[in-house]
């Protein structure tokens, strides 16, 4: 998952390259994206973010790599298997407990991933709001200055119209 949080245009290029050098995923000028790739070979995969089309503005990018393992990898199946007696009721109940724990673990991981993604969206929205607040404040101040200048000019002009320029001779 990738998400451009801050910067002009809110878009970057993205490329995912396999250890042997093949492009697995590629996008140009996107603000967010989710890519699912099945790892076919061992080694280091490269994530490349490209901002070359916008050299004057820097970007803040949130990205997350989720590596899903085989079911049961995180729980140490061998430890559970050693505790169970073969062909007994304990083994049957132990399998139920293991399945329940694996299910809870998967749900907790997915919940954590969704919360991380929502935090990235919230950070992008907060940055946009703060940037817009500065613009609104600037243009509001400028408008206020123009209104006050026009008001003072109008008052001055009206006073000059009604000034008595005649000299009073008794």
mmCIF file with all atom_site columns, C-alpha atoms in Angstrom:
data_model
loop_
_atom_site.group_PDB
_atom_site.id
_atom_site.type_symbol
_atom_site.label_atom_id
_atom_site.label_alt_id
_atom_site.label_comp_id
_atom_site.label_asym_id
_atom_site.label_entity_id
_atom_site.label_seq_id
_atom_site.pdbx_PDB_ins_code
_atom_site.Cartn_x
_atom_site.Cartn_y
_atom_site.Cartn_z
_atom_site.occupancy
_atom_site.B_iso_or_equiv
_atom_site.pdbx_formal_charge
_atom_site.auth_seq_id
_atom_site.auth_comp_id
_atom_site.auth_asym_id
_atom_site.auth_atom_id
_atom_site.pdbx_PDB_model_num
ATOM 1   C CA . UNK A 1 1   ? 0.000   0.000   0.000   1.00 0.00 ? 1   UNK A CA 1
ATOM 2   C CA . UNK A 1 2   ? 1.243   3.475   -0.845  1.00 0.00 ? 2   UNK A CA 1
ATOM 3   C CA . UNK A 1 3   ? -0.284  6.829   -0.059  1.00 0.00 ? 3   UNK A CA 1
ATOM 4   C CA . UNK A 1 4   ? 1.070   10.327  -0.815  1.00 0.00 ? 4   UNK A CA 1
ATOM 5   C CA . UNK A 1 5   ? 0.429   12.352  2.327   1.00 0.00 ? 5   UNK A CA 1
ATOM 6   C CA . UNK A 1 6   ? 1.880   15.753  1.474   1.00 0.00 ? 6   UNK A CA 1
ATOM 7   C CA . UNK A 1 7   ? 3.368   17.661  -1.436  1.00 0.00 ? 7   UNK A CA 1
ATOM 8   C CA . UNK A 1 8   ? 2.312   19.468  -4.568  1.00 0.00 ? 8   UNK A CA 1
ATOM 9   C CA . UNK A 1 9   ? -0.041  17.440  -6.714  1.00 0.00 ? 9   UNK A CA 1
ATOM 10  C CA . UNK A 1 10  ? -0.121  14.517  -4.259  1.00 0.00 ? 10  UNK A CA 1
ATOM 11  C CA . UNK A 1 11  ? 1.165   12.072  -6.870  1.00 0.00 ? 11  UNK A CA 1
ATOM 12  C CA . UNK A 1 12  ? 4.285   9.957   -7.363  1.00 0.00 ? 12  UNK A CA 1
ATOM 13  C CA . UNK A 1 13  ? 5.441   7.140   -9.592  1.00 0.00 ? 13  UNK A CA 1
ATOM 14  C CA . UNK A 1 14  ? 5.794   3.657   -8.124  1.00 0.00 ? 14  UNK A CA 1
ATOM 15  C CA . UNK A 1 15  ? 7.651   0.533   -9.243  1.00 0.00 ? 15  UNK A CA 1
ATOM 16  C CA . UNK A 1 16  ? 8.101   -2.850  -7.553  1.00 0.00 ? 16  UNK A CA 1
ATOM 17  C CA . UNK A 1 17  ? 11.072  -4.859  -8.861  1.00 0.00 ? 17  UNK A CA 1
ATOM 18  C CA . UNK A 1 18  ? 11.825  -8.522  -8.144  1.00 0.00 ? 18  UNK A CA 1
ATOM 19  C CA . UNK A 1 19  ? 15.271  -9.723  -6.988  1.00 0.00 ? 19  UNK A CA 1
ATOM 20  C CA . UNK A 1 20  ? 16.050  -10.837 -10.554 1.00 0.00 ? 20  UNK A CA 1
ATOM 21  C CA . UNK A 1 21  ? 15.200  -7.373  -11.950 1.00 0.00 ? 21  UNK A CA 1
ATOM 22  C CA . UNK A 1 22  ? 11.693  -7.877  -13.373 1.00 0.00 ? 22  UNK A CA 1
ATOM 23  C CA . UNK A 1 23  ? 9.009   -5.202  -12.896 1.00 0.00 ? 23  UNK A CA 1
ATOM 24  C CA . UNK A 1 24  ? 6.180   -6.712  -10.903 1.00 0.00 ? 24  UNK A CA 1
ATOM 25  C CA . UNK A 1 25  ? 4.040   -3.582  -10.477 1.00 0.00 ? 25  UNK A CA 1
ATOM 26  C CA . UNK A 1 26  ? 4.337   -0.094  -11.905 1.00 0.00 ? 26  UNK A CA 1
ATOM 27  C CA . UNK A 1 27  ? 2.230   3.061   -11.774 1.00 0.00 ? 27  UNK A CA 1
ATOM 28  C CA . UNK A 1 28  ? 2.868   6.623   -12.921 1.00 0.00 ? 28  UNK A CA 1
ATOM 29  C CA . UNK A 1 29  ? 1.618   9.717   -11.071 1.00 0.00 ? 29  UNK A CA 1
ATOM 30  C CA . UNK A 1 30  ? -0.815  8.169   -8.618  1.00 0.00 ? 30  UNK A CA 1
ATOM 31  C CA . UNK A 1 31  ? -1.726  9.440   -5.160  1.00 0.00 ? 31  UNK A CA 1
ATOM 32  C CA . UNK A 1 32  ? -2.455  6.049   -3.623  1.00 0.00 ? 32  UNK A CA 1
ATOM 33  C CA . UNK A 1 33  ? -2.511  2.410   -4.512  1.00 0.00 ? 33  UNK A CA 1
ATOM 34  C CA . UNK A 1 34  ? -2.631  -1.111  -3.196  1.00 0.00 ? 34  UNK A CA 1
ATOM 35  C CA . UNK A 1 35  ? -0.581  -3.780  -4.922  1.00 0.00 ? 35  UNK A CA 1
ATOM 36  C CA . UNK A 1 36  ? -0.804  -7.508  -4.241  1.00 0.00 ? 36  UNK A CA 1
ATOM 37  C CA . UNK A 1 37  ? 2.113   -9.585  -5.486  1.00 0.00 ? 37  UNK A CA 1
ATOM 38  C CA . UNK A 1 38  ? 2.798   -13.255 -4.900  1.00 0.00 ? 38  UNK A CA 1
ATOM 39  C CA . UNK A 1 39  ? 6.501   -13.694 -4.050  1.00 0.00 ? 39  UNK A CA 1
ATOM 40  C CA . UNK A 1 40  ? 7.905   -16.119 -6.600  1.00 0.00 ? 40  UNK A CA 1
ATOM 41  C CA . UNK A 1 41  ? 11.566  -15.980 -5.632  1.00 0.00 ? 41  UNK A CA 1
ATOM 42  C CA . UNK A 1 42  ? 13.685  -15.453 -2.543  1.00 0.00 ? 42  UNK A CA 1
ATOM 43  C CA . UNK A 1 43  ? 15.698  -12.274 -2.163  1.00 0.00 ? 43  UNK A CA 1
ATOM 44  C CA . UNK A 1 44  ? 15.319  -8.544  -1.750  1.00 0.00 ? 44  UNK A CA 1
ATOM 45  C CA . UNK A 1 45  ? 12.482  -6.861  -3.622  1.00 0.00 ? 45  UNK A CA 1
ATOM 46  C CA . UNK A 1 46  ? 12.927  -3.168  -4.486  1.00 0.00 ? 46  UNK A CA 1
ATOM 47  C CA . UNK A 1 47  ? 10.301  -0.461  -4.012  1.00 0.00 ? 47  UNK A CA 1
ATOM 48  C CA . UNK A 1 48  ? 11.033  2.633   -6.073  1.00 0.00 ? 48  UNK A CA 1
ATOM 49  C CA . UNK A 1 49  ? 9.138   5.917   -5.707  1.00 0.00 ? 49  UNK A CA 1
ATOM 50  C CA . UNK A 1 50  ? 9.643   8.416   -8.531  1.00 0.00 ? 50  UNK A CA 1
ATOM 51  C CA . UNK A 1 51  ? 9.138   12.162  -8.158  1.00 0.00 ? 51  UNK A CA 1
ATOM 52  C CA . UNK A 1 52  ? 11.260  13.180  -11.164 1.00 0.00 ? 52  UNK A CA 1
ATOM 53  C CA . UNK A 1 53  ? 8.331   14.884  -12.955 1.00 0.00 ? 53  UNK A CA 1
ATOM 54  C CA . UNK A 1 54  ? 8.027   17.321  -10.034 1.00 0.00 ? 54  UNK A CA 1
ATOM 55  C CA . UNK A 1 55  ? 11.596  18.155  -9.086  1.00 0.00 ? 55  UNK A CA 1
ATOM 56  C CA . UNK A 1 56  ? 10.761  21.436  -7.341  1.00 0.00 ? 56  UNK A CA 1
ATOM 57  C CA . UNK A 1 57  ? 8.271   20.025  -4.852  1.00 0.00 ? 57  UNK A CA 1
ATOM 58  C CA . UNK A 1 58  ? 9.022   17.353  -2.317  1.00 0.00 ? 58  UNK A CA 1
ATOM 59  C CA . UNK A 1 59  ? 6.515   14.701  -1.280  1.00 0.00 ? 59  UNK A CA 1
ATOM 60  C CA . UNK A 1 60  ? 5.791   12.825  1.908   1.00 0.00 ? 60  UNK A CA 1
ATOM 61  C CA . UNK A 1 61  ? 4.862   9.208   1.144   1.00 0.00 ? 61  UNK A CA 1
ATOM 62  C CA . UNK A 1 62  ? 3.448   6.593   3.496   1.00 0.00 ? 62  UNK A CA 1
ATOM 63  C CA . UNK A 1 63  ? 3.947   3.015   2.410   1.00 0.00 ? 63  UNK A CA 1
ATOM 64  C CA . UNK A 1 64  ? 3.382   -0.326  4.050   1.00 0.00 ? 64  UNK A CA 1
ATOM 65  C CA . UNK A 1 65  ? 4.608   -3.763  3.073   1.00 0.00 ? 65  UNK A CA 1
ATOM 66  C CA . UNK A 1 66  ? 2.514   -6.630  4.360   1.00 0.00 ? 66  UNK A CA 1
ATOM 67  C CA . UNK A 1 67  ? 4.101   -10.060 4.215   1.00 0.00 ? 67  UNK A CA 1
ATOM 68  C CA . UNK A 1 68  ? 1.590   -12.792 4.813   1.00 0.00 ? 68  UNK A CA 1
ATOM 69  C CA . UNK A 1 69  ? 3.083   -16.043 6.042   1.00 0.00 ? 69  UNK A CA 1
ATOM 70  C CA . UNK A 1 70  ? 1.706   -19.537 5.998   1.00 0.00 ? 70  UNK A CA 1
ATOM 71  C CA . UNK A 1 71  ? -1.126  -20.138 8.478   1.00 0.00 ? 71  UNK A CA 1
ATOM 72  C CA . UNK A 1 72  ? 0.182   -21.122 11.858  1.00 0.00 ? 72  UNK A CA 1
ATOM 73  C CA . UNK A 1 73  ? 3.761   -19.878 11.301  1.00 0.00 ? 73  UNK A CA 1
ATOM 74  C CA . UNK A 1 74  ? 3.585   -17.287 14.046  1.00 0.00 ? 74  UNK A CA 1
ATOM 75  C CA . UNK A 1 75  ? 2.265   -19.647 16.669  1.00 0.00 ? 75  UNK A CA 1
ATOM 76  C CA . UNK A 1 76  ? 4.944   -22.363 16.744  1.00 0.00 ? 76  UNK A CA 1
ATOM 77  C CA . UNK A 1 77  ? 3.036   -25.456 15.626  1.00 0.00 ? 77  UNK A CA 1
ATOM 78  C CA . UNK A 1 78  ? 5.771   -27.783 16.815  1.00 0.00 ? 78  UNK A CA 1
ATOM 79  C CA . UNK A 1 79  ? 5.341   -26.650 20.414  1.00 0.00 ? 79  UNK A CA 1
ATOM 80  C CA . UNK A 1 80  ? 1.621   -27.358 20.274  1.00 0.00 ? 80  UNK A CA 1
ATOM 81  C CA . UNK A 1 81  ? 2.128   -30.730 18.598  1.00 0.00 ? 81  UNK A CA 1
ATOM 82  C CA . UNK A 1 82  ? 4.606   -31.818 21.265  1.00 0.00 ? 82  UNK A CA 1
ATOM 83  C CA . UNK A 1 83  ? 2.080   -31.069 23.996  1.00 0.00 ? 83  UNK A CA 1
ATOM 84  C CA . UNK A 1 84  ? -0.703  -33.186 22.460  1.00 0.00 ? 84  UNK A CA 1
ATOM 85  C CA . UNK A 1 85  ? -1.100  -36.893 23.016  1.00 0.00 ? 85  UNK A CA 1
ATOM 86  C CA . UNK A 1 86  ? -1.857  -38.737 19.773  1.00 0.00 ? 86  UNK A CA 1
ATOM 87  C CA . UNK A 1 87  ? -5.373  -40.029 19.135  1.00 0.00 ? 87  UNK A CA 1
ATOM 88  C CA . UNK A 1 88  ? -6.847  -38.498 22.242  1.00 0.00 ? 88  UNK A CA 1
ATOM 89  C CA . UNK A 1 89  ? -9.546  -36.031 23.134  1.00 0.00 ? 89  UNK A CA 1
ATOM 90  C CA . UNK A 1 90  ? -6.845  -33.575 24.207  1.00 0.00 ? 90  UNK A CA 1
ATOM 91  C CA . UNK A 1 91  ? -5.483  -33.436 20.663  1.00 0.00 ? 91  UNK A CA 1
ATOM 92  C CA . UNK A 1 92  ? -8.949  -32.736 19.276  1.00 0.00 ? 92  UNK A CA 1
ATOM 93  C CA . UNK A 1 93  ? -9.513  -29.861 21.714  1.00 0.00 ? 93  UNK A CA 1
ATOM 94  C CA . UNK A 1 94  ? -5.989  -28.603 21.134  1.00 0.00 ? 94  UNK A CA 1
ATOM 95  C CA . UNK A 1 95  ? -6.700  -28.361 17.386  1.00 0.00 ? 95  UNK A CA 1
ATOM 96  C CA . UNK A 1 96  ? -9.829  -26.321 18.111  1.00 0.00 ? 96  UNK A CA 1
ATOM 97  C CA . UNK A 1 97  ? -7.850  -23.975 20.358  1.00 0.00 ? 97  UNK A CA 1
ATOM 98  C CA . UNK A 1 98  ? -5.112  -23.635 17.727  1.00 0.00 ? 98  UNK A CA 1
ATOM 99  C CA . UNK A 1 99  ? -7.635  -22.819 14.982  1.00 0.00 ? 99  UNK A CA 1
ATOM 100 C CA . UNK A 1 100 ? -9.325  -20.247 17.204  1.00 0.00 ? 100 UNK A CA 1
ATOM 101 C CA . UNK A 1 101 ? -6.012  -18.633 18.118  1.00 0.00 ? 101 UNK A CA 1
ATOM 102 C CA . UNK A 1 102 ? -4.919  -18.532 14.466  1.00 0.00 ? 102 UNK A CA 1
ATOM 103 C CA . UNK A 1 103 ? -8.226  -16.931 13.527  1.00 0.00 ? 103 UNK A CA 1
ATOM 104 C CA . UNK A 1 104 ? -7.908  -14.316 16.274  1.00 0.00 ? 104 UNK A CA 1
ATOM 105 C CA . UNK A 1 105 ? -4.311  -13.641 15.227  1.00 0.00 ? 105 UNK A CA 1
ATOM 106 C CA . UNK A 1 106 ? -5.312  -13.125 11.567  1.00 0.00 ? 106 UNK A CA 1
ATOM 107 C CA . UNK A 1 107 ? -8.159  -10.809 12.578  1.00 0.00 ? 107 UNK A CA 1
ATOM 108 C CA . UNK A 1 108 ? -5.887  -8.771  14.843  1.00 0.00 ? 108 UNK A CA 1
ATOM 109 C CA . UNK A 1 109 ? -3.270  -8.428  12.071  1.00 0.00 ? 109 UNK A CA 1
ATOM 110 C CA . UNK A 1 110 ? -5.924  -7.302  9.591   1.00 0.00 ? 110 UNK A CA 1
ATOM 111 C CA . UNK A 1 111 ? -7.310  -4.825  12.140  1.00 0.00 ? 111 UNK A CA 1
ATOM 112 C CA . UNK A 1 112 ? -3.829  -3.414  12.727  1.00 0.00 ? 112 UNK A CA 1
ATOM 113 C CA . UNK A 1 113 ? -3.269  -3.046  8.964   1.00 0.00 ? 113 UNK A CA 1
ATOM 114 C CA . UNK A 1 114 ? -6.578  -1.224  8.483   1.00 0.00 ? 114 UNK A CA 1
ATOM 115 C CA . UNK A 1 115 ? -5.858  1.131   11.377  1.00 0.00 ? 115 UNK A CA 1
ATOM 116 C CA . UNK A 1 116 ? -2.429  1.922   9.914   1.00 0.00 ? 116 UNK A CA 1
ATOM 117 C CA . UNK A 1 117 ? -4.020  2.660   6.544   1.00 0.00 ? 117 UNK A CA 1
ATOM 118 C CA . UNK A 1 118 ? -6.635  4.904   8.167   1.00 0.00 ? 118 UNK A CA 1
ATOM 119 C CA . UNK A 1 119 ? -3.886  6.792   10.049  1.00 0.00 ? 119 UNK A CA 1
ATOM 120 C CA . UNK A 1 120 ? -2.142  7.450   6.718   1.00 0.00 ? 120 UNK A CA 1
ATOM 121 C CA . UNK A 1 121 ? -5.347  8.803   5.189   1.00 0.00 ? 121 UNK A CA 1
ATOM 122 C CA . UNK A 1 122 ? -5.920  10.935  8.291   1.00 0.00 ? 122 UNK A CA 1
ATOM 123 C CA . UNK A 1 123 ? -2.374  12.351  8.068   1.00 0.00 ? 123 UNK A CA 1
ATOM 124 C CA . UNK A 1 124 ? -2.899  13.288  4.418   1.00 0.00 ? 124 UNK A CA 1
ATOM 125 C CA . UNK A 1 125 ? -6.240  14.930  5.174   1.00 0.00 ? 125 UNK A CA 1
ATOM 126 C CA . UNK A 1 126 ? -4.793  16.814  8.155   1.00 0.00 ? 126 UNK A CA 1
ATOM 127 C CA . UNK A 1 127 ? -1.924  18.132  6.013   1.00 0.00 ? 127 UNK A CA 1
ATOM 128 C CA . UNK A 1 128 ? -4.380  19.319  3.349   1.00 0.00 ? 128 UNK A CA 1
ATOM 129 C CA . UNK A 1 129 ? -6.549  20.999  5.967   1.00 0.00 ? 129 UNK A CA 1
ATOM 130 C CA . UNK A 1 130 ? -3.587  22.788  7.524   1.00 0.00 ? 130 UNK A CA 1
ATOM 131 C CA . UNK A 1 131 ? -2.397  23.933  4.103   1.00 0.00 ? 131 UNK A CA 1
ATOM 132 C CA . UNK A 1 132 ? -5.895  25.151  3.211   1.00 0.00 ? 132 UNK A CA 1
ATOM 133 C CA . UNK A 1 133 ? -6.179  26.929  6.568   1.00 0.00 ? 133 UNK A CA 1
ATOM 134 C CA . UNK A 1 134 ? -3.078  28.965  5.713   1.00 0.00 ? 134 UNK A CA 1
ATOM 135 C CA . UNK A 1 135 ? -4.500  29.901  2.307   1.00 0.00 ? 135 UNK A CA 1
ATOM 136 C CA . UNK A 1 136 ? -7.909  30.830  3.720   1.00 0.00 ? 136 UNK A CA 1
ATOM 137 C CA . UNK A 1 137 ? -6.310  32.921  6.472   1.00 0.00 ? 137 UNK A CA 1
ATOM 138 C CA . UNK A 1 138 ? -4.042  34.723  3.985   1.00 0.00 ? 138 UNK A CA 1
ATOM 139 C CA . UNK A 1 139 ? -6.809  35.582  1.510   1.00 0.00 ? 139 UNK A CA 1
ATOM 140 C CA . UNK A 1 140 ? -9.222  36.519  4.319   1.00 0.00 ? 140 UNK A CA 1
ATOM 141 C CA . UNK A 1 141 ? -6.655  38.924  5.764   1.00 0.00 ? 141 UNK A CA 1
ATOM 142 C CA . UNK A 1 142 ? -6.007  40.401  2.323   1.00 0.00 ? 142 UNK A CA 1
ATOM 143 C CA . UNK A 1 143 ? -9.765  40.825  1.726   1.00 0.00 ? 143 UNK A CA 1
ATOM 144 C CA . UNK A 1 144 ? -10.155 42.494  5.125   1.00 0.00 ? 144 UNK A CA 1
ATOM 145 C CA . UNK A 1 145 ? -7.334  44.907  4.285   1.00 0.00 ? 145 UNK A CA 1
ATOM 146 C CA . UNK A 1 146 ? -8.969  45.782  0.952   1.00 0.00 ? 146 UNK A CA 1
ATOM 147 C CA . UNK A 1 147 ? -12.380 46.316  2.614   1.00 0.00 ? 147 UNK A CA 1
ATOM 148 C CA . UNK A 1 148 ? -10.889 48.601  5.257   1.00 0.00 ? 148 UNK A CA 1
ATOM 149 C CA . UNK A 1 149 ? -8.983  50.576  2.611   1.00 0.00 ? 149 UNK A CA 1
ATOM 150 C CA . UNK A 1 150 ? -12.133 51.034  0.526   1.00 0.00 ? 150 UNK A CA 1
ATOM 151 C CA . UNK A 1 151 ? -14.144 52.078  3.612   1.00 0.00 ? 151 UNK A CA 1
ATOM 152 C CA . UNK A 1 152 ? -11.578 54.700  4.648   1.00 0.00 ? 152 UNK A CA 1
ATOM 153 C CA . UNK A 1 153 ? -11.380 55.998  1.070   1.00 0.00 ? 153 UNK A CA 1
ATOM 154 C CA . UNK A 1 154 ? -15.180 56.295  0.835   1.00 0.00 ? 154 UNK A CA 1
ATOM 155 C CA . UNK A 1 155 ? -15.441 58.142  4.151   1.00 0.00 ? 155 UNK A CA 1
ATOM 156 C CA . UNK A 1 156 ? -12.676 60.531  3.108   1.00 0.00 ? 156 UNK A CA 1
ATOM 157 C CA . UNK A 1 157 ? -14.307 61.130  -0.297  1.00 0.00 ? 157 UNK A CA 1
ATOM 158 C CA . UNK A 1 158 ? -17.744 61.801  1.221   1.00 0.00 ? 158 UNK A CA 1
ATOM 159 C CA . UNK A 1 159 ? -16.301 64.243  3.748   1.00 0.00 ? 159 UNK A CA 1
ATOM 160 C CA . UNK A 1 160 ? -14.495 66.113  0.985   1.00 0.00 ? 160 UNK A CA 1
ATOM 161 C CA . UNK A 1 161 ? -17.767 66.398  -0.969  1.00 0.00 ? 161 UNK A CA 1
ATOM 162 C CA . UNK A 1 162 ? -19.531 68.059  1.894   1.00 0.00 ? 162 UNK A CA 1
ATOM 163 C CA . UNK A 1 163 ? -16.693 70.332  2.978   1.00 0.00 ? 163 UNK A CA 1
ATOM 164 C CA . UNK A 1 164 ? -17.707 73.972  2.783   1.00 0.00 ? 164 UNK A CA 1
ATOM 165 C CA . UNK A 1 165 ? -15.055 75.696  0.740   1.00 0.00 ? 165 UNK A CA 1
ATOM 166 C CA . UNK A 1 166 ? -16.688 79.084  0.733   1.00 0.00 ? 166 UNK A CA 1
ATOM 167 C CA . UNK A 1 167 ? -15.083 81.727  2.746   1.00 0.00 ? 167 UNK A CA 1
ATOM 168 C CA . UNK A 1 168 ? -17.524 83.350  5.132   1.00 0.00 ? 168 UNK A CA 1
ATOM 169 C CA . UNK A 1 169 ? -17.368 87.179  5.122   1.00 0.00 ? 169 UNK A CA 1
ATOM 170 C CA . UNK A 1 170 ? -19.450 88.968  7.672   1.00 0.00 ? 170 UNK A CA 1
#
